[in-house]
PDB file of C-alpha atoms in Angstrom:
ATOM      1  CA  MET A  28     -75.286  21.633  54.958  1.00  0.00           C
ATOM      2  CA  ALA A  29     -78.575  21.406  53.091  1.00  0.00           C
ATOM      3  CA  VAL A  30     -80.383  22.931  56.084  1.00  0.00           C
ATOM      4  CA  ALA A  31     -77.938  25.839  56.077  1.00  0.00           C
ATOM      5  CA  ASP A  32     -78.458  26.302  52.336  1.00  0.00           C
ATOM      6  CA  ALA A  33     -82.247  26.247  52.706  1.00  0.00           C
ATOM      7  CA  GLY A  34     -82.173  28.602  55.706  1.00  0.00           C
ATOM      8  CA  GLY A  35     -79.870  30.925  53.811  1.00  0.00           C
ATOM      9  CA  TYR A  36     -82.191  30.968  50.803  1.00  0.00           C
ATOM     10  CA  TRP A  37     -85.203  32.069  52.804  1.00  0.00           C
ATOM     11  CA  THR A  38     -83.214  34.424  54.953  1.00  0.00           C
ATOM     12  CA  ASN A  39     -81.585  36.041  51.960  1.00  0.00           C
ATOM     13  CA  GLN A  40     -84.551  36.154  49.623  1.00  0.00           C
ATOM     14  CA  PRO A  41     -85.733  39.737  50.423  1.00  0.00           C
ATOM     15  CA  HIS A  42     -82.165  41.032  50.228  1.00  0.00           C
ATOM     16  CA  VAL A  43     -81.409  39.292  46.963  1.00  0.00           C
ATOM     17  CA  GLN A  44     -84.636  40.606  45.505  1.00  0.00           C
ATOM     18  CA  ALA A  45     -83.677  44.140  46.629  1.00  0.00           C
ATOM     19  CA  LEU A  46     -80.274  43.742  44.994  1.00  0.00           C
ATOM     20  CA  GLN A  47     -81.900  42.487  41.755  1.00  0.00           C
ATOM     21  CA  ALA A  48     -84.253  45.500  41.744  1.00  0.00           C
ATOM     22  CA  TRP A  49     -81.247  47.787  42.340  1.00  0.00           C
ATOM     23  CA  THR A  50     -79.401  46.182  39.429  1.00  0.00           C
ATOM     24  CA  ASP A  51     -82.505  46.492  37.195  1.00  0.00           C
ATOM     25  CA  GLN A  52     -82.690  50.204  38.020  1.00  0.00           C
ATOM     26  CA  TRP A  53     -79.037  51.243  38.165  1.00  0.00           C
ATOM     27  CA  GLY A  54     -77.024  48.602  36.311  1.00  0.00           C
ATOM     28  CA  PRO A  55     -74.454  46.168  37.600  1.00  0.00           C
ATOM     29  CA  GLY A  56     -72.902  48.596  40.059  1.00  0.00           C
ATOM     30  CA  PRO A  57     -69.778  50.652  40.513  1.00  0.00           C
ATOM     31  CA  ALA A  58     -67.447  47.700  40.037  1.00  0.00           C
ATOM     32  CA  ALA A  59     -68.599  47.416  36.422  1.00  0.00           C
ATOM     33  CA  GLY A  60     -67.842  51.092  35.864  1.00  0.00           C
ATOM     34  CA  ARG A  61     -71.302  51.713  34.381  1.00  0.00           C
ATOM     35  CA  SER A  62     -73.362  52.812  37.359  1.00  0.00           C
ATOM     36  CA  ALA A  63     -74.945  56.271  37.304  1.00  0.00           C
ATOM     37  CA  ALA A  64     -76.424  55.688  40.756  1.00  0.00           C
ATOM     38  CA  PRO A  65     -76.386  58.534  43.249  1.00  0.00           C
ATOM     39  CA  PRO A  66     -74.539  58.048  46.569  1.00  0.00           C
ATOM     40  CA  GLU A  67     -77.796  57.267  48.403  1.00  0.00           C
ATOM     41  CA  ALA A  68     -78.484  54.355  46.001  1.00  0.00           C
ATOM     42  CA  ILE A  69     -74.930  53.094  46.445  1.00  0.00           C
ATOM     43  CA  ALA A  70     -75.424  53.139  50.255  1.00  0.00           C
ATOM     44  CA  GLU A  71     -78.720  51.271  49.845  1.00  0.00           C
ATOM     45  CA  ARG A  72     -76.965  48.622  47.788  1.00  0.00           C
ATOM     46  CA  ALA A  73     -74.166  48.248  50.358  1.00  0.00           C
ATOM     47  CA  GLN A  74     -76.759  47.859  53.116  1.00  0.00           C
ATOM     48  CA  SER A  75     -78.614  45.117  51.170  1.00  0.00           C
ATOM     49  CA  THR A  76     -75.324  43.359  50.349  1.00  0.00           C
ATOM     50  CA  ALA A  77     -74.295  43.399  54.027  1.00  0.00           C
ATOM     51  CA  GLN A  78     -77.554  41.599  54.970  1.00  0.00           C
ATOM     52  CA  VAL A  79     -76.900  38.578  52.732  1.00  0.00           C
ATOM     53  CA  VAL A  80     -75.872  35.484  54.775  1.00  0.00           C
ATOM     54  CA  THR A  81     -73.753  32.931  52.915  1.00  0.00           C
ATOM     55  CA  THR A  82     -73.310  29.241  53.763  1.00  0.00           C
ATOM     56  CA  GLY A  83     -69.624  29.907  54.132  1.00  0.00           C
ATOM     57  CA  GLY A  84     -70.340  32.695  56.614  1.00  0.00           C
ATOM     58  CA  VAL A  85     -72.479  30.327  58.695  1.00  0.00           C
ATOM     59  CA  VAL A  86     -69.773  27.649  58.670  1.00  0.00           C
ATOM     60  CA  ARG A  87     -67.040  30.133  59.581  1.00  0.00           C
ATOM     61  CA  ALA A  88     -69.111  31.516  62.453  1.00  0.00           C
ATOM     62  CA  ALA A  89     -69.813  27.992  63.747  1.00  0.00           C
ATOM     63  CA  LEU A  90     -66.103  27.083  63.594  1.00  0.00           C
ATOM     64  CA  GLU A  91     -65.110  30.296  65.377  1.00  0.00           C
ATOM     65  CA  ARG A  92     -67.682  29.540  68.089  1.00  0.00           C
ATOM     66  CA  VAL A  93     -66.473  25.954  68.578  1.00  0.00           C
ATOM     67  CA  LEU A  94     -62.806  27.001  68.668  1.00  0.00           C
ATOM     68  CA  ARG A  95     -63.554  29.570  71.371  1.00  0.00           C
ATOM     69  CA  MET A  96     -65.069  26.902  73.670  1.00  0.00           C
TER      70      MET A  96
END
């Protein structure tokens, strides 16, 4: 599991940094009800969020693959 965590960290680093920069510029996002971000910025945030790989996602994908064999 530690390998997946470490791999996830380095894989996610640019996306997490982009999300942090977005939050610094626009605030915590539409879910917090305080975002004044234009639709293009919201789409950019959604794209960065979709690129983040979680350890749970890796484990789920591995289990699905094993179960299909």
